[in-house]
Coordinates of C-alpha atoms and ligand atoms in Angstrom, one line a residue:
X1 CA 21.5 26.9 -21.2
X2 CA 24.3 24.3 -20.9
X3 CA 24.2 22.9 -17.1
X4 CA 27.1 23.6 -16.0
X5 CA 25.6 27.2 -15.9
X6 CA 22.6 26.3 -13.9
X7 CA 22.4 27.4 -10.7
X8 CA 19.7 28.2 -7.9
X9 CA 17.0 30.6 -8.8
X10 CA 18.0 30.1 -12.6
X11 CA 15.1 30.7 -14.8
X12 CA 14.2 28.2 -17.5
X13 CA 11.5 29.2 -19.7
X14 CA 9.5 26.9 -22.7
X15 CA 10.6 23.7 -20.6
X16 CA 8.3 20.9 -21.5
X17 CA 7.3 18.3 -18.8
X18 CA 7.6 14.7 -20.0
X19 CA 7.0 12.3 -16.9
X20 CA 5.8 12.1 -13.3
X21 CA 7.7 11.1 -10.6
X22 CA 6.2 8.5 -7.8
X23 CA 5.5 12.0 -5.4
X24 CA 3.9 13.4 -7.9
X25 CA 6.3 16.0 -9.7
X26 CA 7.1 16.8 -12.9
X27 CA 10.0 15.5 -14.6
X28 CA 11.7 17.5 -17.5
X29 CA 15.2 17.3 -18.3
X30 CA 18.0 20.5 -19.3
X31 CA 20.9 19.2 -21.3
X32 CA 20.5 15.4 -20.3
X33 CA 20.1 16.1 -16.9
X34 CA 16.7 15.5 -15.3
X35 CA 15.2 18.0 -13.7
X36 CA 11.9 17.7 -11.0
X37 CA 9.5 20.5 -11.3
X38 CA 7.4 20.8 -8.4
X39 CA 3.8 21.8 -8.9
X40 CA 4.4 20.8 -12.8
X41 CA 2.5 17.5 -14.5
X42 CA 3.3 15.7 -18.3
X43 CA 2.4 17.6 -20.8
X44 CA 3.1 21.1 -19.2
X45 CA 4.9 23.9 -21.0
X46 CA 6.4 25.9 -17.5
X47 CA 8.4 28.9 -16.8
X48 CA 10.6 27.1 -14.0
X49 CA 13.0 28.4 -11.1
X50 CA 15.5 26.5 -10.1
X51 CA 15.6 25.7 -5.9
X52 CA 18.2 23.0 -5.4
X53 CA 21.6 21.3 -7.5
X54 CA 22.6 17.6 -7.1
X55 CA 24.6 15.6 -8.5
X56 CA 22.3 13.5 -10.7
X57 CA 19.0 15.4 -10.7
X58 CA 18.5 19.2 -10.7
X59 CA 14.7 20.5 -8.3
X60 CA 12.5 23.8 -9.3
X61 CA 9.4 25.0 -8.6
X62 CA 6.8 26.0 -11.8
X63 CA 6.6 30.0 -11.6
X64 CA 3.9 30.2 -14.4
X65 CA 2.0 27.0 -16.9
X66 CA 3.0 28.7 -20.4
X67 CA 0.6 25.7 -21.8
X68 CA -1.4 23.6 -19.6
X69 CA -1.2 20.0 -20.2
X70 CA -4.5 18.7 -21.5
X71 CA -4.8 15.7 -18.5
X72 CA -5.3 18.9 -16.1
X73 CA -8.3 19.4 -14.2
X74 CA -9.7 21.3 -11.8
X75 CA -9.2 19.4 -8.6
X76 CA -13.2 18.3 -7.2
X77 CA -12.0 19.1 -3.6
X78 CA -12.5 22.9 -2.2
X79 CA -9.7 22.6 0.1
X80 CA -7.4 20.8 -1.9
X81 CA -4.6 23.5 -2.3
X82 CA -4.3 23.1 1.6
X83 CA -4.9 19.8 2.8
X84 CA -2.1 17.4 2.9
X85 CA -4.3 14.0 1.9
X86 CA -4.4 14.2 -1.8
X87 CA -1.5 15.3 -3.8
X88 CA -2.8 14.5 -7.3
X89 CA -6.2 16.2 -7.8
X90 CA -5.1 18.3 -10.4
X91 CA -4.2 15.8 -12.9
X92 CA -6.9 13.5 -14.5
X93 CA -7.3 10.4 -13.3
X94 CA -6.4 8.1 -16.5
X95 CA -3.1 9.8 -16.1
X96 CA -2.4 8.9 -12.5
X97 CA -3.1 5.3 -13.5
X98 CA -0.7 5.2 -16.4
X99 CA 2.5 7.3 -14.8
X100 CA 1.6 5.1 -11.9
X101 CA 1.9 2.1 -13.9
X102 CA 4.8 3.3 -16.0
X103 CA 6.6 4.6 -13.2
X104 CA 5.7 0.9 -11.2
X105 CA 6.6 -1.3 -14.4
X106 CA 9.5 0.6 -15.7
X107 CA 11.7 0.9 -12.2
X108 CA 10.9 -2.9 -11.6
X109 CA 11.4 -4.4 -14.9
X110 CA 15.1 -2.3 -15.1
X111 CA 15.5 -3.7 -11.7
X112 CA 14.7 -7.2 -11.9
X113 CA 15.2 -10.2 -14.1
X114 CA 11.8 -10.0 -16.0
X115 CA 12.0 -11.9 -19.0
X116 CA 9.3 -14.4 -18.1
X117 CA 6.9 -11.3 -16.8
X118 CA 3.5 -10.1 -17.9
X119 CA 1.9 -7.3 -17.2
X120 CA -1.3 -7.1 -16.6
X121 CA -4.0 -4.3 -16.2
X122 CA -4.2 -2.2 -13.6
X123 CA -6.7 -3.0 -11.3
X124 CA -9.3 0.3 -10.7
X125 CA -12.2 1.3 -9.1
X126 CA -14.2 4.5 -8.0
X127 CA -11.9 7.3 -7.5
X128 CA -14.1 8.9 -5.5
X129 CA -15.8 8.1 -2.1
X130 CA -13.8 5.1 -1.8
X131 CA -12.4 5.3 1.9
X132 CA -14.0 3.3 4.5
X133 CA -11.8 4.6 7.4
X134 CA -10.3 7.9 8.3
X135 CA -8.4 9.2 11.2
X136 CA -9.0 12.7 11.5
X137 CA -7.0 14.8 13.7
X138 CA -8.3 17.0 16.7
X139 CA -6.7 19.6 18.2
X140 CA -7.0 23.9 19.6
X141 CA -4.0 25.1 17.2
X142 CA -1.6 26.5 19.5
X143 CA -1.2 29.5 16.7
X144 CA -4.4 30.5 16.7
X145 CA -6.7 28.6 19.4
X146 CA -9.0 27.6 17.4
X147 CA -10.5 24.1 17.8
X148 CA -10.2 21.8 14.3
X149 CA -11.1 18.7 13.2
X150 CA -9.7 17.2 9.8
X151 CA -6.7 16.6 8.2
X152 CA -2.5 17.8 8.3
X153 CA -2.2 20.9 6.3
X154 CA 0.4 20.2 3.6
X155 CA 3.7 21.0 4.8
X156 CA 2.6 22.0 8.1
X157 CA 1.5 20.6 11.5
X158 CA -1.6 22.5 11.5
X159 CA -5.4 21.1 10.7
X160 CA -7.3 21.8 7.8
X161 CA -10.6 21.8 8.6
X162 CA -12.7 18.9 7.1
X163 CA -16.7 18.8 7.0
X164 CA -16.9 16.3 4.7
X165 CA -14.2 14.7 2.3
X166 CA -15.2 13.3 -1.1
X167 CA -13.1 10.3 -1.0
X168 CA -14.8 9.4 1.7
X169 CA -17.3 6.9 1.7
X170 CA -20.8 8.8 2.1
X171 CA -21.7 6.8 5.2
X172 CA -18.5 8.1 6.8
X173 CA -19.1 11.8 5.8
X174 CA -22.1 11.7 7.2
X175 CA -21.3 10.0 10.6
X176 CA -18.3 13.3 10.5
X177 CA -21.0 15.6 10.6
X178 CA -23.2 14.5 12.8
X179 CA -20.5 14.0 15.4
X180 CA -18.0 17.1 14.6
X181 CA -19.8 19.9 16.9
X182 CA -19.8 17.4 19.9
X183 CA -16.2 16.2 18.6
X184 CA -15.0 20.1 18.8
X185 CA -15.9 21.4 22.3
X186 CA -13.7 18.6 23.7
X187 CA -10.6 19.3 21.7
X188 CA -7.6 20.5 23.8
X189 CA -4.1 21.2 22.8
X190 CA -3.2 18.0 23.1
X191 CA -3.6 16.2 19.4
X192 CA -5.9 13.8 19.2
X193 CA -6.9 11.0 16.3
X194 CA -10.2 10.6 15.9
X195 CA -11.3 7.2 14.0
X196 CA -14.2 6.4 11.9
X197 CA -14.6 3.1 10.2
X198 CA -17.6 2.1 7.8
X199 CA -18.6 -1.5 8.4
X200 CA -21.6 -3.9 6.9
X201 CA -23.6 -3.6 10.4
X202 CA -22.9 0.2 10.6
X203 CA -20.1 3.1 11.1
X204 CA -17.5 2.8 14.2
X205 CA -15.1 4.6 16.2
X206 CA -14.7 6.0 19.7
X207 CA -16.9 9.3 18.9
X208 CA -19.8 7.1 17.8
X209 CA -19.6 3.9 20.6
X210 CA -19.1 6.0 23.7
X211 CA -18.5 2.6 25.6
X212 CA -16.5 -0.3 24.3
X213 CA -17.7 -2.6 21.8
X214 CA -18.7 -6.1 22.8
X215 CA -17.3 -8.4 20.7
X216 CA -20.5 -9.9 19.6
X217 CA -21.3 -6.0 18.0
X218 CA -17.8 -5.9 16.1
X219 CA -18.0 -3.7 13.2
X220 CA -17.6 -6.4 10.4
X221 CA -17.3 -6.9 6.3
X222 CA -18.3 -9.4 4.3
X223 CA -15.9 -10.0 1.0
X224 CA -17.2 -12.6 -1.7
X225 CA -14.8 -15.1 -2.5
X226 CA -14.5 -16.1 -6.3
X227 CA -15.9 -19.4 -7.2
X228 CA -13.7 -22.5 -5.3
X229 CA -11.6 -25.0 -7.4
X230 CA -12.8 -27.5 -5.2
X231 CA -16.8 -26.6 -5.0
X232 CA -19.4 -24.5 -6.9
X233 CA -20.2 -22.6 -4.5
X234 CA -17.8 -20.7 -2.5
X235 CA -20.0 -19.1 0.5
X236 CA -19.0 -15.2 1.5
X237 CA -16.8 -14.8 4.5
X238 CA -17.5 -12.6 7.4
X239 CA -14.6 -10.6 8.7
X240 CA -14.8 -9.1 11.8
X241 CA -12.2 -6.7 13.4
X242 CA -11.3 -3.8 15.7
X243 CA -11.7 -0.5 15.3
X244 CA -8.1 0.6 15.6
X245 CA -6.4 -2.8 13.8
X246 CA -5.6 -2.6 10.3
X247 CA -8.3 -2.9 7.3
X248 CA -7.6 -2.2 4.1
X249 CA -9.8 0.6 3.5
X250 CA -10.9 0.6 0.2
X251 CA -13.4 -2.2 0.0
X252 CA -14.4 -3.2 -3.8
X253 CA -10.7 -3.1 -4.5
X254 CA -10.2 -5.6 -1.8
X255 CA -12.7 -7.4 -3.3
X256 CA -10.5 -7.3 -6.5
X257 CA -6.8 -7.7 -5.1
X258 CA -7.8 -11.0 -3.4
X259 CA -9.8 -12.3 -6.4
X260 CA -6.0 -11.5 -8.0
X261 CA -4.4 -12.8 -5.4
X262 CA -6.3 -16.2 -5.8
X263 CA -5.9 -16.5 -9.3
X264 CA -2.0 -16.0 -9.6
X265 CA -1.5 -18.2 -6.6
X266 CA -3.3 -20.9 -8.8
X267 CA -4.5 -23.4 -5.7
X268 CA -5.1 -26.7 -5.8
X269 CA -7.1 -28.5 -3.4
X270 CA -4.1 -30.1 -1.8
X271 CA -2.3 -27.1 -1.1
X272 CA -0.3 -25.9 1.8
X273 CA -0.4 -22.3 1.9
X274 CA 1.5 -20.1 4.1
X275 CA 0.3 -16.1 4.2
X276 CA 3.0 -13.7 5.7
X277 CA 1.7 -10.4 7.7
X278 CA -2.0 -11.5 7.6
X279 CA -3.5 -9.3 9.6
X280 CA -7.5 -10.6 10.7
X281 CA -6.7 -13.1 7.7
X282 CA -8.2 -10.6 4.2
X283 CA -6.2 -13.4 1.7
X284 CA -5.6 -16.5 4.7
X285 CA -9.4 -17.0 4.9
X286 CA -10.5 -16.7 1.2
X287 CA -7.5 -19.1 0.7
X288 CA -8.6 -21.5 3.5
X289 CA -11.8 -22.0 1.8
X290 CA -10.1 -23.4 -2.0
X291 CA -7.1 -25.7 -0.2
X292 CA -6.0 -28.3 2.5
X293 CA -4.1 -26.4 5.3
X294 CA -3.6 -22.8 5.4
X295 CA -1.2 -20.8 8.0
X296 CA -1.2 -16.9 8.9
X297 CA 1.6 -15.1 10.7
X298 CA 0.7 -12.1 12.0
X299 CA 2.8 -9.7 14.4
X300 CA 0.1 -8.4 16.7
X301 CA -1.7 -10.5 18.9
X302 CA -4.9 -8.8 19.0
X303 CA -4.9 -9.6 15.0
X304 CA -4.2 -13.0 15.6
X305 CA -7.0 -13.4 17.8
X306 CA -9.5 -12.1 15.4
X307 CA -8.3 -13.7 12.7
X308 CA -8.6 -17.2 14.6
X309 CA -12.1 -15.7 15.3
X310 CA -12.8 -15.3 11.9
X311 CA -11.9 -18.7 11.2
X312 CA -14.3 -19.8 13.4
X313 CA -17.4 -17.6 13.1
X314 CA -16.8 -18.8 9.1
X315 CA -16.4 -22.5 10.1
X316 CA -13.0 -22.6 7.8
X317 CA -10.9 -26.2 8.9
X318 CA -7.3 -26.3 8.0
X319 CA -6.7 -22.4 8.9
X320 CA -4.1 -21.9 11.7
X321 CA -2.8 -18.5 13.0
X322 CA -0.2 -17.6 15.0
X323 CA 2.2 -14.5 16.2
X324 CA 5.7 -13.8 14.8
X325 CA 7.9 -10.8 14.5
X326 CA 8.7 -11.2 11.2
X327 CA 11.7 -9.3 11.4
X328 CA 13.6 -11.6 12.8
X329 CA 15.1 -14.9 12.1
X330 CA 12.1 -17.3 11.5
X331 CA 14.0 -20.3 10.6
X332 CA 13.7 -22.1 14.1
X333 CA 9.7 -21.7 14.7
X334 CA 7.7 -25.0 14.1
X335 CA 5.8 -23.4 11.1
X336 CA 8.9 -22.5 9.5
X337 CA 11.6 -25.3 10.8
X338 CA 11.0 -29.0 8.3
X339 CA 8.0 -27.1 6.9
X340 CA 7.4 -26.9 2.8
X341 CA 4.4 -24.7 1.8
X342 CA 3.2 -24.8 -2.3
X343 CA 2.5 -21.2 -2.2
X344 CA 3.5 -18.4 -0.4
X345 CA 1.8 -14.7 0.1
X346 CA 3.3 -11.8 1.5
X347 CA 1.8 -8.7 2.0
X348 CA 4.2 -6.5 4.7
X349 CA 4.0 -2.8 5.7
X350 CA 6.1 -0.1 4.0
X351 CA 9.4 -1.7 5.2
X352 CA 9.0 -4.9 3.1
X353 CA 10.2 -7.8 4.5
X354 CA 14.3 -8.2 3.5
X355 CA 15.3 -10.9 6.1
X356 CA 12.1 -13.2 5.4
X357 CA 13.1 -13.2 2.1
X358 CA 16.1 -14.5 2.0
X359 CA 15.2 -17.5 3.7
X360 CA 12.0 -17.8 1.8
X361 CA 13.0 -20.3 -0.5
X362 CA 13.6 -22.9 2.0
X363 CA 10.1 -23.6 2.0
X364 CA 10.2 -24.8 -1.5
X365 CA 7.0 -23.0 -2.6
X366 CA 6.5 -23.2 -6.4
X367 CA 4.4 -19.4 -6.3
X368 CA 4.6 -16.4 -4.2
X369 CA 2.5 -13.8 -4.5
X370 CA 3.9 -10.4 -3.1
X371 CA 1.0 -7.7 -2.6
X372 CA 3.7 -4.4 -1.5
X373 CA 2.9 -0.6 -1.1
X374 CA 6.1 -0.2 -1.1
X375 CA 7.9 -0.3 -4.5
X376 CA 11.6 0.2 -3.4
X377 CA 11.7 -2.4 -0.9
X378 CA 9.5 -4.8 -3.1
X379 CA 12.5 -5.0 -5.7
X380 CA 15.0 -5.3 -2.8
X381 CA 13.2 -8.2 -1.9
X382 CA 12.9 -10.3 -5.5
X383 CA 16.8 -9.7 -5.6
X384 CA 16.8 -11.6 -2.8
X385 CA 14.4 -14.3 -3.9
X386 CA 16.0 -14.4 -7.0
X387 CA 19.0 -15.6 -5.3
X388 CA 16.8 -18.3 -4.7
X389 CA 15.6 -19.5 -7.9
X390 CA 12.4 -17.0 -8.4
X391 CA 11.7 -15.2 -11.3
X392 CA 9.2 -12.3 -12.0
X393 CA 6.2 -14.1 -13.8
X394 CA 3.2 -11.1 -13.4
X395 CA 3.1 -7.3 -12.6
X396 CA 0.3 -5.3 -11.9
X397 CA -0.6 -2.2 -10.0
X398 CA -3.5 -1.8 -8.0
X399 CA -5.1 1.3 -7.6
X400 CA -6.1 1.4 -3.9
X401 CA -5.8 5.5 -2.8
X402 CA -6.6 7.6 -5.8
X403 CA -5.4 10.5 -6.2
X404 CA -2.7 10.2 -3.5
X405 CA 0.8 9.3 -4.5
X406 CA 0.4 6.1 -2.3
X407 CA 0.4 3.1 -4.3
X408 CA -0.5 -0.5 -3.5
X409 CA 1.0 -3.4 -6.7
X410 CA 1.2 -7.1 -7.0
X411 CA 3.8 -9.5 -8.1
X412 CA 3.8 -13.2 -8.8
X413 CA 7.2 -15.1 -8.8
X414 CA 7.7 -18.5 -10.1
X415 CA 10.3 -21.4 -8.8
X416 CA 11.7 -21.3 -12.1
X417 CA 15.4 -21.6 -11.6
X418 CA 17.5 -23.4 -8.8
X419 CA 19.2 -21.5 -6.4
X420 CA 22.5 -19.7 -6.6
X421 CA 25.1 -21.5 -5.1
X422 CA 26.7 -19.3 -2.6
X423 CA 30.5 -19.3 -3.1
X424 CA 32.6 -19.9 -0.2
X425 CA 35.0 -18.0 1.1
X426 CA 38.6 -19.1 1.0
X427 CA 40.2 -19.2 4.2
X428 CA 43.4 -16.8 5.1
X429 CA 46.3 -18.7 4.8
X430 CA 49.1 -16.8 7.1
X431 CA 51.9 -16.8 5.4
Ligands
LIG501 C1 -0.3 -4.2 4.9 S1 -0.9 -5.0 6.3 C2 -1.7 -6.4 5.5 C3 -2.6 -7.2 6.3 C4 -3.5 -8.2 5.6 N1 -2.7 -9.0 4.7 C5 -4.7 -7.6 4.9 O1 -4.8 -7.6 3.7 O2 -5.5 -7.1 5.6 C6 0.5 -5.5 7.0 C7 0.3 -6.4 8.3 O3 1.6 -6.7 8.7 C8 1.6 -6.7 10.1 N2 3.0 -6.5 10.5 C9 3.7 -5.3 10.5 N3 5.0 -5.6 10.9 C10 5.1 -6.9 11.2 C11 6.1 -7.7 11.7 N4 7.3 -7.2 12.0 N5 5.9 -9.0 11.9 C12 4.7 -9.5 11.6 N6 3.6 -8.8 11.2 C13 3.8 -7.5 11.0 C14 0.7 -5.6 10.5 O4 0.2 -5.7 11.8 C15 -0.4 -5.7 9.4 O5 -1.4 -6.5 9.9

């Protein structure tokens, strides 16, 4: 079939699958053109149909698997055809690491000046029961009436109902159960989120602690800092937070991405450190511990607090937080204004962090470290510190939320060029 003659609901039989794309689709391609097959994975032989024409990409569903794959599996969830939380259960998970990787290493190394890159191993852990925080939803369906608790059906507002989820940390499951009949006969029609968080000194949320936590009971975690360049023995930190303010939520590859984080910041005792979206301080305080004087910046003021807490409560000198909307221009605040750092790290939400960067480099740090969940806006972002004299030095993926297409990866760039001289625009001469 040439493509010129493809055209919805075309039928393409014997079409092999030979990559996966970041939302978990196969890719194939007809006559140089690629084609995304939903509901296919590499390795497939599929009887496709053909459900939408673009200009550079052609989209089908898989009718029928002629040959299966051999990295299929049977998914280890019951309700995993209908629940939205995991989209990649049905492929092993050695392959969702590599295609992950590939996909990760591949669009960034195209994108980016990379010559001077490694790239290093994946960072892995369980793939199972590895969530220490859910939010399940509550609601009567208005279709039906019928109270559920649990996740968003795929593709649909409704609930699937959840008894217990196996990437969930048992402790969590558990506290799910116990709570769920109570947790039902007060649902209304009005959605809901119900959270529960696993901590060291227990599990947390609003169905568990009927009355507010005092903050001497915060639900807290403990993370155990690799050794310190400047002592033997580098004590492990408390962290306590808030229910609702964010963790990261899968706790021995926290463990993991900070020991990375440490290393490819390569401290010195000296340092000046500067850590961008901190949060209750996950990198700031592990950092605090190896160097001089450490800042966080942090847009929400009840994270601030708690990180400044933490500081405290872990008797960490030379840590200072403080609040900034990071979105906007940052030049004229006092941490920021006459201020050089030796390292930077940046770990922002989905949106990246566009503006920041371009004005990064006036704090002459020799390292950043950029932990992103967001690949897209990551390589936005090192074309704008590249501007600036940075080049890719290490890649890596880390892999945070198996078998979800949600992906968490770390870069290191180095001060390794000057910066580009920005050319100025000749005036208009009238004439
Ligand atoms: C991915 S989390 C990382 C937090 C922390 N580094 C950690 O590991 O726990 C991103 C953080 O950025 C903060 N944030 C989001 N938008 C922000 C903004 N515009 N300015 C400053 N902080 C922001 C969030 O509150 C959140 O704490």
């Amino acid at each position: 079939m040439t493509d010129n003659t493809m055209q919805i609901n075309s039928i393409i039989e014997a079409l092999e699958i030979e990559g996966l794309t970041h939302d978990g689709r196969g890719v194939s391609h007809v006559n140089g053109k690629t084609l995304f097959v939903n509901g296919a994975v590499p390795g497939d032989i599929v009887t496709a149909k053909v459900r939408q024409l673009h200009d550079k990409f052609n989209e089908a569903d898989c009718l029928t698997i002629e040959q299966a794959s051999s990295e299929r599996v049977t998914p280890f969830c019951p309700v995993y055809e209908q629940c939205g939380g995991c989209q990649l259960q049905h492929l092993s998970i050695q392959s969702q690491r590599h295609w992950k990787s590939h996909n990760f290493i591949t669009r960034l190394t195209q994108a980016v000046d990379s010559k001077q890159c490694e790239t290093v191993d994946s960072l892995v852990s369980d793939d199972q029961n590895y969530r220490r925080r859910a939010r399940l939803g509550l609601v009567i369906s208005k279709k039906d009436k019928v109270a559920r608790l649990g996740f968003r059906q795929q593709g649909s507002n409704e609930l699937i109902d959840i008894e217990q989820c196996p990437v969930l940390t048992p402790a969590l499951n558990k506290a799910i159960q116990t709570h769920r009949d109570a947790l039902l006969e007060t649902a209304s029609r009005a959605y809901k989120e119900i959270t529960f968080v696993e901590a060291d000194n227990g599990v947390f949320g609003e169905a568990i602690n009927a009355s507010k936590t005092e903050p001497e009971n915060l639900p807290f975690y403990t993370l155990n800092t690799p050794a310190s360049i400047n002592s033997a023995h580098t004590l492990p930190l408390r962290f306590d937070f808030h229910e609702e303010g964010f963790i990261q939520v899968n706790a021995p590859l926290n463990q993991a991405m900070v020991t990375q984080a440490l290393s490819w910041l390569d401290l010195k005792s000296d340092h000046k450190v500067l850590d961008l979206f901190c949060g209750i301080g996950n990198f700031t305080l592990p950092i605090a511990q190896q160097v001089a004087t450490t800042v966080g910046i942090e847009g929400e003021q009840s994270l601030v607090e708690i990180a400044t807490h933490n500081a405290d409560i872990n008797q960490l000198e030379g840590v200072h937080f403080s609040k900034a909307n990071l979105f906007n221009d940052m030049t004229p605040l006092p941490w920021f204004k006459n201020n050089q750092y030796d390292r930077i790290l940046l770990d922002p939400g989905r949106q990246g962090a566009f503006d920041l960067c371009k004005t990064l480099g006036k704090l002459q740090a020799q390292i950043i470290v950029y932990v992103s969940c967001n690949s897209a806006t990551l390589i936005r972002d090192i074309k704008e510190l590249e501007k600036q004299g940075y080049r890719l030095t290490k890649a890596g993926l880390i892999d945070m939320f198996p078998h979800t297409t949600h992906t968490e990866v770390m870069v290191q760039l180095t001060k390794t060029h000057k910066a580009a001289k920005k050319v100025k625009k000749r005036p208009n001469f009238k004439i």
